[in-house]
Amino acid sequence: MARCLYFLDHKPHPTGPHKRLATGSPTTMCGIIAYVGRDEAAPILLKGLQRLEYRGYDSAGMAVQNGTRLEIRRVCGRIDALNERILKFPISGTSGIAHTRWATHGKPSVSNAHPHVDTAGELAVVHNGIIENADLLREQLRRRGHTIRSETDSEVLAHLIAEQKTKEPRLQFAVSRALRLVEGTFGIAVISAGEPDKIVCARRGSPLMIGLGKDATYAASDASAIIQHTRRVVYLEDGEMAVFDASGCVIMRIDLMSKVDMRIEEIDWDVQEAERGGYAHFMLKEIYQQPESIASTLRGRLVGGEDPVRLGGFHDIAESLRSARRVIFTACGTSWHAGQIGAYMLEELARIPTSVEYASEWRYRDPVLEPDTIVIGISQSGETADTLAAIDLAKRRGCPTFGIINTVGSSIARLTDAGIYLHAGPEIGVASTKSFTSQVVALTLFALCMGRHRGLAPERVKQYTDALTALPGQVQEILDRADEIRALAARLLEHDNFLYLGRGYSFPVALEGALKLKEISYVHAEGFSAAEMKHGPIALIDENMPVVVVAPRDASYPKVLSNMQEVKARGGRLITISSEPNGLSELSDELFTVPHTLDALLPVLTSVPLQLLAYHIGVMRGCDVDKPRNLAKSVTVE
Ligand code: G6P
């Protein structure tokens, strides 16, 4: 059992309009596959789960209908372990549902793995999404005599549907009635022991498609799970439900139970393209997922009122936060850059001295540590060896420790006393993109919570919560203009050296932009504070040196303007990223504008064009952007 207090106060799910996978699949953590046909279901479901493995998961399971019984097999760990379990305890039947879970709501464990069943074990559900009123429903269900066996929100669905089934025996009607009681999002597949060879699926906010085969029908959250069987698919829209058997499928509205016309589409991608959701690379997919991953990081955490930021267990550790006199962030790589931004925010909003340390340096430095210093590890993977060792050091010195982590149940999450999960979804591209923007968002939430504990005015917090709420849409606006960055990349292709400059909140963005470019395209790039340029880097500037300046209209803007003039005066080629459309086009050789927001949140917006720039230069130079040479996604050795 995880002994730390982590802020598992919600489960992320995609938002916004349903998108065809060709234009980007919403962020989903877990995978669903369902099958009904003439063949044994278990091997087909297992194969489908394997196809979903690339997304990352920590547990898996399946339910197969065997006559009038349901057979359930679940494991914590790999799909191979599920396979072994099925070999040891075989299951037989021609219809079933299966799931890979990436823990977000309750630790990775067998009891939290899907499928979940009702009290009698006659109905099984797999679910992606979040049931926002799960706590209330769970309590009500308990009072009505249901046995709840997991920590998940998903399990309530099985009990609710079973309860409705006593009033309305046909599964689809029971599902429809149950879903009307539910707040939140779902992509579900349901089977019932009493109705052999029938599967019901429904969707609100979590992608789900139906695959139409010959004498077989499938459902999946992701085309890669079924593409080897059929390319004829129907994408469920929000509010729709599919009822199917081996011979075909009917689509209905969940609320009215009225039939909807089938919109059959042909998928023409190969398996690898399907895994990437139709994108050329995982990195690009993850860049495009940012409106959803940011929304996921925020979901359930902005609650309005005087203290509008809710971070689950924050109150349990509020005392150490209140009495803290110093904060130290420790991290590596991109996470260290996010830490820099977090440090600026904590000092500005919570007025607490904060520093940021490379974990690899700090752990060997015999640092001065007092028990009132909070040490916060930032890590996408939660497994980076140096960050883990730095947290361990802090613990041994008696400091309260925190984690800002994407991977639930990871080593750093387990080692720290408490923390915040990003809920950004699995990140597969080696270069971190969506994790960075979610880290900045999570750090903002943390700084606001700390700020409120230390006297930050509610009006100020309100400005931030409004600005945070607007971020996903603003990132989407930038992504809608990605072609401009692609064209810019083509114009910059001839260069082998780049400088990236920024000041204030944009300084870490310059560092991150330069890191992205070198990681992905093997082009030499260095980031500096624009103010430091005159202490050395300015000697490098001539007409062959593109200088990317992150210059949004923030408190540093007037100063950065003069730094830009210094570059221009030496013949440098200025590529400007700004939120200020006026007055920069003459000074800049290239200008890309982002929407405006609060100074502290500008990094979320200005980093997106820099991610795209690195990506396109990398692709144009023929680099393997998802797996750059010599780099690893998770550096678990020193
Ligand atoms: C590796 C990755 C980077 C990442 C760094 C820290 O170097 O290639 O993208 O920023 O590790 O990883 P973490 O998982 O701790 O954030």
XYZ file of C-alpha atoms and ligand atoms in Angstrom:
654
model
C 0.000 0.000 0.000
C 1.257 3.493 -0.854
C 2.069 5.098 2.465
C 2.263 8.628 1.209
C -0.475 11.199 0.974
C -0.773 11.839 -2.705
C -3.279 14.106 -4.240
C -5.316 11.481 -6.005
C -8.341 13.664 -5.718
C -9.480 13.110 -9.226
C -8.938 10.974 -12.214
C -8.084 12.646 -15.485
C -10.100 12.266 -18.575
C -10.284 13.851 -21.944
C -12.360 16.912 -22.475
C -13.566 18.890 -25.366
C -15.144 17.768 -28.542
C -14.605 14.255 -29.737
C -11.855 14.197 -32.295
C -11.170 11.573 -34.865
C -7.939 9.820 -34.087
C -6.576 11.118 -37.368
C -6.548 14.592 -35.935
C -5.554 13.623 -32.441
C -6.944 11.323 -29.809
C -7.788 12.805 -26.448
C -5.566 11.968 -23.513
C -6.569 8.631 -22.089
C -4.580 6.714 -19.573
C -6.281 3.359 -19.704
C -7.128 1.050 -22.563
C -10.334 -0.826 -23.361
C -11.011 -3.682 -25.743
C -14.193 -5.733 -26.041
C -15.067 -8.640 -28.339
C -18.078 -10.723 -29.215
C -17.906 -13.290 -32.015
C -17.551 -16.964 -32.803
C -13.986 -17.489 -31.540
C -12.567 -17.788 -28.059
C -12.510 -14.260 -26.631
C -9.510 -14.498 -24.284
C -6.709 -14.712 -26.904
C -8.280 -11.870 -28.934
C -8.629 -9.686 -25.860
C -5.064 -10.443 -24.762
C -3.708 -9.522 -28.177
C -5.718 -6.298 -28.080
C -4.320 -5.454 -24.658
C -0.813 -6.056 -25.960
C -1.486 -3.558 -28.726
C -2.417 -1.039 -26.031
C 0.758 -1.679 -24.028
C 2.586 1.231 -25.651
C 0.385 3.626 -23.696
C 1.805 2.527 -20.376
C -0.172 0.710 -17.679
C 0.313 -0.886 -14.321
C -2.407 -3.513 -14.160
C -4.680 -5.397 -16.513
C -7.686 -7.652 -16.504
C -10.487 -9.254 -18.463
C -13.958 -10.684 -17.993
C -15.249 -13.421 -20.278
C -18.805 -14.707 -20.467
C -18.916 -18.426 -19.936
C -22.481 -19.670 -20.389
C -24.319 -17.793 -17.703
C -21.225 -17.063 -15.625
C -18.603 -14.368 -15.785
C -14.964 -15.383 -15.444
C -12.682 -12.599 -14.266
C -8.876 -12.578 -14.323
C -6.885 -9.560 -13.125
C -3.254 -8.881 -12.358
C -1.138 -6.061 -11.044
C 1.726 -5.830 -13.515
C 2.345 -6.853 -17.083
C 0.019 -8.382 -19.658
C 2.385 -11.362 -19.719
C 1.371 -11.953 -16.103
C -2.297 -11.850 -17.143
C -1.507 -14.345 -19.877
C 0.198 -16.640 -17.373
C -2.746 -16.386 -15.039
C -5.116 -17.319 -17.836
C -2.881 -20.253 -18.798
C -3.002 -21.416 -15.186
C -6.720 -20.754 -14.759
C -8.139 -20.919 -18.295
C -11.270 -19.053 -19.244
C -13.529 -19.925 -22.092
C -16.257 -17.984 -23.862
C -16.866 -16.042 -27.055
C -17.469 -12.602 -25.613
C -15.603 -10.473 -23.141
C -14.185 -7.139 -22.095
C -10.618 -6.225 -21.096
C -8.683 -3.267 -19.770
C -5.222 -1.885 -19.094
C -5.144 0.511 -16.171
C -2.721 3.349 -15.559
C -3.391 4.120 -11.918
C -4.787 7.516 -11.157
C -7.475 6.871 -8.599
C -6.343 4.274 -6.097
C -2.962 2.555 -6.177
C -1.983 -0.095 -8.725
C -3.335 -3.364 -7.268
C -5.366 -6.391 -8.268
C -8.456 -5.117 -6.486
C -8.251 -1.751 -8.262
C -7.668 -3.367 -11.672
C -10.623 -3.575 -14.062
C -13.047 -5.197 -14.795
C -15.092 -4.332 -11.722
C -18.095 -6.409 -10.807
C -21.282 -5.844 -8.853
C -21.859 -7.482 -5.465
C -23.206 -10.708 -6.985
C -20.472 -10.878 -9.601
C -23.037 -11.038 -12.400
C -22.095 -7.899 -14.220
C -18.657 -6.581 -15.202
C -17.536 -3.124 -16.305
C -14.351 -1.623 -17.686
C -14.153 2.147 -17.527
C -11.974 5.022 -18.713
C -12.692 8.499 -17.350
C -13.759 9.808 -13.973
C -16.952 9.502 -12.013
C -16.917 12.832 -10.236
C -19.685 12.003 -7.777
C -18.212 8.556 -6.986
C -17.726 9.298 -3.266
C -21.386 10.141 -2.812
C -22.590 7.236 -4.955
C -20.289 4.801 -3.117
C -21.692 5.842 0.239
C -25.258 5.503 -0.999
C -24.513 2.109 -2.526
C -22.918 0.892 0.716
C -25.990 1.962 2.647
C -28.149 0.024 0.220
C -26.131 -3.116 0.926
C -23.644 -3.252 -1.959
C -20.170 -4.593 -1.251
C -17.510 -2.189 -2.510
C -14.198 -3.932 -3.085
C -11.887 -1.339 -4.626
C -10.668 2.229 -4.151
C -11.701 3.196 -7.661
C -14.452 5.487 -8.816
C -15.140 3.020 -11.630
C -16.523 0.281 -9.413
C -19.652 2.270 -8.590
C -20.748 1.834 -12.202
C -20.999 -1.946 -11.823
C -23.182 -1.602 -8.734
C -25.355 1.140 -10.202
C -26.020 -0.834 -13.375
C -26.741 -4.010 -11.386
C -29.208 -2.089 -9.249
C -30.987 -0.690 -12.294
C -31.056 -4.166 -13.806
C -33.405 -5.323 -11.057
C -35.905 -2.766 -12.423
C -35.033 -3.011 -16.103
C -33.634 -6.428 -17.028
C -32.293 -5.513 -20.496
C -28.684 -4.489 -20.052
C -28.763 -1.463 -22.370
C -31.721 0.075 -20.504
C -30.089 -0.569 -17.126
C -26.855 1.041 -18.371
C -28.755 4.031 -19.703
C -30.583 4.546 -16.403
C -27.427 4.117 -14.339
C -25.447 6.581 -16.431
C -28.039 9.255 -15.800
C -27.026 9.133 -12.118
C -23.397 9.691 -12.901
C -21.492 12.979 -13.078
C -18.204 13.009 -14.924
C -16.858 11.215 -17.928
C -16.759 7.678 -19.138
C -15.950 5.280 -21.899
C -17.326 1.950 -20.707
C -17.912 -1.614 -21.854
C -20.306 -3.805 -19.890
C -21.204 -7.480 -19.962
C -23.792 -9.342 -17.967
C -23.896 -13.022 -17.051
C -27.625 -13.107 -17.746
C -27.393 -11.847 -21.334
C -24.808 -13.952 -23.130
C -22.981 -12.609 -26.159
C -24.159 -9.058 -25.759
C -21.919 -6.091 -24.956
C -23.009 -2.557 -24.175
C -20.629 0.398 -24.542
C -21.204 4.048 -23.808
C -19.217 7.212 -24.086
C -19.127 10.652 -22.554
C -15.752 12.348 -22.837
C -13.582 9.217 -23.184
C -12.980 7.891 -26.688
C -14.510 4.632 -27.782
C -14.983 3.056 -31.185
C -16.886 0.053 -32.425
C -15.168 -2.258 -34.932
C -17.394 -4.169 -37.348
C -15.896 -7.501 -38.379
C -17.148 -10.623 -40.111
C -19.219 -12.508 -37.556
C -17.540 -10.469 -34.853
C -17.907 -7.030 -33.302
C -15.271 -5.205 -31.286
C -15.025 -2.096 -29.182
C -11.846 -0.263 -28.263
C -10.611 2.976 -26.817
C -7.859 3.059 -29.406
C -7.806 1.807 -33.001
C -4.523 -0.039 -32.466
C -6.322 -2.659 -30.341
C -8.601 -3.818 -33.167
C -6.959 -2.756 -36.406
C -5.625 -6.238 -37.108
C -9.208 -7.565 -37.139
C -11.164 -4.852 -38.874
C -10.795 -1.404 -40.368
C -14.536 -0.687 -40.486
C -15.282 1.388 -37.430
C -17.923 3.608 -35.906
C -16.637 6.309 -33.566
C -19.058 6.786 -30.707
C -19.917 10.415 -30.065
C -20.452 11.826 -26.585
C -23.814 10.762 -25.202
C -24.028 7.668 -27.396
C -24.264 4.021 -26.542
C -23.609 0.916 -28.651
C -25.318 -2.418 -28.137
C -23.761 -5.246 -30.090
C -23.436 -8.944 -30.653
C -21.486 -10.988 -33.216
C -23.845 -10.041 -36.024
C -23.741 -6.282 -35.645
C -24.353 -3.179 -33.671
C -27.021 -0.608 -32.874
C -26.087 2.931 -31.805
C -28.414 4.873 -29.534
C -28.544 8.057 -27.507
C -27.908 7.180 -23.854
C -30.581 9.507 -22.528
C -33.442 8.936 -24.969
C -32.585 5.413 -26.077
C -33.406 6.609 -29.585
C -31.543 5.032 -32.492
C -28.755 6.945 -34.217
C -27.603 6.355 -37.799
C -24.416 4.317 -38.078
C -21.510 6.385 -39.398
C -19.155 3.703 -40.645
C -15.621 4.842 -41.455
C -12.624 3.011 -42.881
C -9.319 3.305 -41.042
C -6.428 3.391 -43.464
C -3.466 3.586 -41.062
C -1.068 0.844 -40.149
C -0.709 -0.394 -36.580
C 2.114 1.956 -35.698
C 0.233 4.964 -36.997
C -2.771 3.873 -34.991
C -0.707 3.785 -31.789
C 0.366 7.306 -32.495
C -3.259 8.296 -33.043
C -2.544 9.108 -36.652
C 0.340 11.447 -35.772
C 3.747 10.948 -37.340
C 5.424 10.677 -33.923
C 4.506 10.271 -30.269
C 6.225 13.582 -29.579
C 3.870 15.374 -31.945
C 0.869 13.570 -30.504
C 1.948 14.585 -27.011
C 2.477 18.210 -28.048
C -1.059 18.199 -29.447
C -2.462 16.558 -26.328
C -1.520 19.552 -24.195
C -4.923 21.252 -24.117
C -6.256 18.000 -22.632
C -3.304 17.156 -20.416
C -3.356 20.639 -18.887
C -7.110 20.350 -18.353
C -6.452 16.987 -16.703
C -3.916 18.486 -14.312
C -6.482 21.113 -13.343
C -9.507 18.866 -13.197
C -11.212 18.703 -9.826
C -8.659 21.078 -8.337
C -10.290 24.444 -9.044
C -13.300 24.574 -6.794
C -14.156 28.276 -6.488
C -14.734 30.220 -3.260
C -12.154 31.873 -0.989
C -9.733 28.960 -1.247
C -10.385 27.948 -4.825
C -7.511 25.468 -5.191
C -8.053 22.011 -3.748
C -5.139 19.616 -3.664
C -6.616 16.555 -1.987
C -4.477 15.698 1.037
C -2.894 19.165 1.154
C -4.665 19.895 4.429
C -3.206 16.803 6.091
C 0.260 18.196 5.641
C -0.742 21.832 5.900
C 1.071 22.213 9.216
C 4.518 21.430 7.818
C 3.759 23.698 4.885
C 2.668 26.513 7.170
C 5.734 26.231 9.375
C 8.151 25.811 6.450
C 10.849 28.454 6.166
C 12.446 27.319 2.938
C 11.628 25.231 -0.116
C 14.122 23.362 -2.262
C 13.110 21.885 -5.616
C 15.291 19.100 -6.861
C 15.043 17.561 -10.328
C 16.851 16.769 -13.581
C 16.483 17.863 -17.197
C 13.164 19.335 -18.229
C 11.757 18.843 -14.740
C 14.531 21.073 -13.396
C 13.407 23.804 -15.797
C 9.850 23.485 -14.499
C 11.316 23.746 -10.996
C 12.912 27.082 -11.905
C 9.517 28.434 -12.879
C 8.012 26.961 -9.705
C 10.648 28.682 -7.592
C 9.861 32.079 -9.104
C 6.170 31.460 -8.443
C 6.630 30.314 -4.851
C 8.688 33.364 -4.008
C 6.224 35.681 -5.738
C 2.983 34.168 -4.486
C 3.898 32.521 -1.189
C 6.833 34.768 -0.226
C 8.950 31.814 0.837
C 12.659 31.493 -0.004
C 12.969 28.852 -2.699
C 15.863 27.406 -4.637
C 16.204 24.806 -7.370
C 18.918 22.195 -7.385
C 20.139 19.673 -9.922
C 19.539 16.470 -7.996
C 22.816 15.023 -9.270
C 24.859 17.891 -7.828
C 22.893 18.515 -4.684
C 22.940 14.957 -3.418
C 26.751 14.968 -3.278
C 27.123 18.444 -1.846
C 26.427 17.866 1.822
C 23.760 20.591 1.723
C 22.611 22.504 4.781
C 19.175 21.193 5.623
C 16.872 22.093 8.491
C 13.673 20.264 9.458
C 11.647 23.305 8.362
C 12.934 23.018 4.786
C 10.535 21.295 2.418
C 12.255 19.337 -0.331
C 10.190 18.832 -3.476
C 11.203 16.343 -6.139
C 9.853 17.025 -9.628
C 9.897 14.091 -12.024
C 7.773 12.904 -14.908
C 8.774 9.276 -14.522
C 9.169 9.284 -10.762
C 12.129 6.975 -11.316
C 15.097 9.252 -12.081
C 17.920 7.861 -9.948
C 19.460 11.187 -8.941
C 16.126 12.751 -7.975
C 15.228 9.653 -5.989
C 18.572 9.772 -4.158
C 18.150 13.508 -3.462
C 14.741 12.891 -1.889
C 16.193 10.045 0.123
C 18.916 12.373 1.403
C 16.317 14.976 2.428
C 14.337 12.350 4.293
C 17.389 11.121 6.140
C 18.046 14.706 7.214
C 14.508 14.940 8.604
C 12.968 17.276 6.010
C 9.359 16.934 4.866
C 9.401 15.729 1.255
C 7.022 16.237 -1.621
C 6.699 14.896 -5.131
C 5.352 16.468 -8.295
C 5.105 13.341 -10.356
C 3.338 12.039 -13.435
C 3.632 8.294 -12.874
C 1.387 7.023 -10.131
C 2.988 4.612 -7.706
C 6.510 5.340 -9.000
C 9.532 5.175 -6.690
C 9.656 8.904 -5.947
C 5.897 9.003 -5.369
C 6.294 6.217 -2.847
C 9.286 7.736 -1.122
C 7.893 11.244 -0.623
C 5.533 12.148 2.219
C 2.911 13.672 -0.051
C 2.609 15.142 -3.481
C 0.722 16.091 -6.572
C 0.160 13.834 -9.536
C 0.196 15.560 -12.911
C -2.398 13.307 -14.528
C -0.890 14.229 -17.896
C -1.152 10.673 -19.190
C 1.700 8.436 -20.288
C 4.465 10.272 -22.121
C 6.211 8.061 -24.636
C 8.362 10.458 -26.657
C 11.741 10.628 -24.905
C 11.787 14.428 -24.913
C 9.364 15.702 -22.334
C 6.643 18.016 -23.665
C 3.205 17.657 -22.128
C 4.745 16.771 -18.759
C 6.583 20.093 -18.728
C 3.442 22.179 -19.221
C 1.549 20.082 -16.668
C 4.430 20.474 -14.213
C 4.179 24.260 -14.545
C 0.416 24.072 -14.010
C 0.782 21.769 -10.970
C 3.454 24.064 -9.533
C 1.095 27.013 -9.962
C -1.588 25.162 -8.005
C 0.944 24.351 -5.308
C 2.157 27.961 -5.145
C -1.437 29.197 -4.870
C -2.169 26.776 -2.022
C 1.001 27.788 -0.225
C 0.193 31.415 -0.969
C -3.253 31.168 0.595
C -1.694 29.643 3.724
C 0.698 32.545 3.856
C -1.675 35.441 3.248
C -2.038 35.673 -0.532
C -5.117 37.788 -1.281
C -8.151 35.887 -2.622
C -8.482 38.401 -5.495
C -4.983 37.516 -6.643
C -5.769 33.799 -6.476
C -8.909 34.415 -8.507
C -6.831 36.058 -11.270
C -4.736 32.912 -11.381
C -7.601 30.461 -11.381
C -9.273 32.383 -14.209
C -6.027 32.399 -16.162
C -5.433 28.683 -15.514
C -8.919 27.865 -16.744
C -8.240 29.707 -19.990
C -4.909 27.928 -20.637
C -6.119 24.810 -22.498
C -7.985 26.935 -25.031
C -4.999 29.252 -25.439
C -2.659 26.304 -26.067
C -5.131 25.065 -28.671
C -4.991 28.478 -30.384
C -1.222 28.071 -30.702
C -1.525 24.523 -31.997
C -4.005 25.700 -34.605
C -1.180 27.839 -36.019
C 1.454 25.092 -35.940
C 2.018 25.419 -39.692
C 3.676 28.784 -39.091
C 6.270 27.088 -36.880
C 6.807 24.351 -39.428
C 7.543 26.983 -42.074
C 9.860 28.766 -39.636
C 11.727 25.494 -39.000
C 12.297 25.125 -42.740
C 13.778 28.632 -42.893
C 16.171 27.869 -40.018
C 17.316 24.482 -41.228
C 20.715 25.556 -42.470
C 21.925 26.638 -38.989
C 24.014 24.450 -36.687
C 24.094 26.719 -33.633
C 21.306 28.556 -31.832
C 21.082 30.828 -28.814
C 17.902 30.979 -26.744
C 17.353 33.988 -24.508
C 14.746 34.987 -21.952
C 14.401 36.821 -18.668
C 12.297 36.329 -15.567
C 9.777 33.558 -16.113
C 11.007 33.245 -19.687
C 14.584 32.385 -18.709
C 13.731 28.738 -17.844
C 11.668 28.634 -21.052
C 14.771 29.631 -23.022
C 16.710 26.840 -21.291
C 13.957 24.351 -22.059
C 13.672 25.502 -25.685
C 17.402 25.021 -26.187
C 17.329 21.618 -24.492
C 14.462 20.491 -26.755
C 16.347 21.503 -29.872
C 19.553 19.688 -28.934
C 17.748 16.582 -27.705
C 15.630 16.189 -30.805
C 17.647 17.563 -33.698
C 21.262 17.256 -32.426
C 21.697 20.937 -33.254
C 23.862 22.833 -30.801
C 21.699 25.225 -28.787
C 22.340 27.102 -25.553
C 19.932 28.967 -23.335
C 20.906 32.039 -21.352
C 19.316 34.764 -19.371
C 19.069 37.615 -21.868
C 20.734 39.810 -19.251
C 23.757 37.507 -19.003
C 24.334 37.701 -22.739
C 26.637 40.654 -22.403
C 28.867 38.665 -20.042
C 29.988 36.259 -22.723
C 27.507 34.815 -25.216
C 27.260 38.125 -27.078
C 30.700 37.341 -28.502
C 29.079 34.539 -30.498
C 26.580 36.738 -32.261
C 26.882 37.375 -35.976
C 24.660 36.862 -39.020
C 25.112 33.083 -38.750
C 23.718 32.873 -35.242
C 19.948 32.613 -34.923
C 18.858 33.958 -31.554
C 15.501 32.759 -30.298
C 14.208 35.308 -27.824
C 11.315 34.497 -25.523
C 9.921 37.977 -25.026
C 6.280 37.998 -23.949
C 4.834 41.228 -22.606
C 5.618 40.632 -18.937
C 7.533 42.491 -16.241
C 10.839 41.795 -18.001
C 9.654 42.935 -21.418
C 11.273 46.416 -21.547
C 14.617 44.945 -20.480
C 14.426 42.121 -23.001
C 13.645 44.635 -25.730
C 16.975 46.310 -25.148
C 18.737 42.934 -25.135
C 17.107 42.237 -28.499
C 18.413 45.522 -29.820
C 21.905 44.504 -28.713
C 21.574 41.317 -30.762
C 20.252 43.196 -33.768
C 23.075 45.731 -33.603
C 25.541 42.842 -34.020
C 23.793 41.402 -37.035
C 22.190 38.459 -35.204
C 19.076 36.842 -36.655
C 16.220 37.415 -34.196
C 13.444 34.869 -33.845
C 10.974 36.263 -31.357
C 8.274 34.464 -29.403
C 6.025 37.038 -27.794
C 2.542 37.775 -26.557
C 2.924 41.320 -27.878
C 2.035 41.633 -31.547
C 2.883 45.323 -31.821
C 6.270 46.863 -32.268
C 8.291 43.683 -32.575
C 7.929 42.850 -36.237
C 10.454 45.461 -37.341
C 13.036 44.443 -34.801
C 12.550 40.703 -35.361
C 13.472 38.661 -38.388
C 10.793 36.188 -37.404
C 7.900 36.726 -34.997
C 5.450 34.222 -33.551
C 2.858 35.512 -31.122
C 1.075 33.583 -28.405
C -2.049 34.667 -26.506
C -1.547 36.738 -23.393
C -1.849 35.519 -19.802
C -0.354 36.217 -16.368
C 3.444 36.459 -16.313
C 3.844 33.227 -14.339
C 1.723 31.250 -16.797
C 3.320 32.575 -19.972
C 5.865 29.688 -19.938
C 3.022 27.267 -20.643
C 2.223 29.179 -23.818
C 5.690 30.237 -24.982
C 7.109 26.716 -24.577
C 4.655 25.226 -27.091
C 6.063 26.936 -30.231
C 9.557 26.012 -29.027
C 8.533 22.349 -28.734
C 7.132 22.496 -32.262
C 10.242 24.231 -33.581
C 12.523 21.536 -32.144
C 10.213 18.825 -33.430
C 10.068 20.128 -36.993
C 13.794 20.854 -37.228
C 14.453 17.338 -35.893
C 12.107 15.750 -38.427
C 13.492 17.834 -41.299
C 17.013 16.756 -40.349
C 15.915 13.130 -40.444
C 16.336 12.489 -36.705
C 14.488 9.825 -34.758
C 12.569 12.350 -32.672
C 10.781 9.826 -30.478
C 14.000 8.040 -29.552
C 16.884 10.477 -29.902
C 20.318 8.875 -29.934
C 22.027 8.347 -26.566
C 18.981 9.460 -24.535
C 16.641 7.483 -22.320
C 13.150 8.325 -21.218
C 13.808 7.288 -17.683
C 17.355 7.582 -16.348
C 17.409 5.037 -13.558
C 21.190 4.973 -13.214
C 23.494 7.726 -12.028
C 15.704 12.176 -19.054
C 14.683 12.543 -20.119
C 14.286 14.007 -19.973
C 13.785 14.277 -18.575
C 14.817 13.851 -17.519
C 14.237 13.886 -16.126
O 16.912 12.827 -19.309
O 15.209 12.310 -21.394
O 13.242 14.321 -20.899
O 13.489 15.641 -18.429
O 15.239 12.512 -17.748
O 13.233 12.916 -16.066
P 12.061 12.882 -15.020
O 11.306 11.612 -15.347
O 12.698 12.809 -13.653
O 11.244 14.101 -15.190
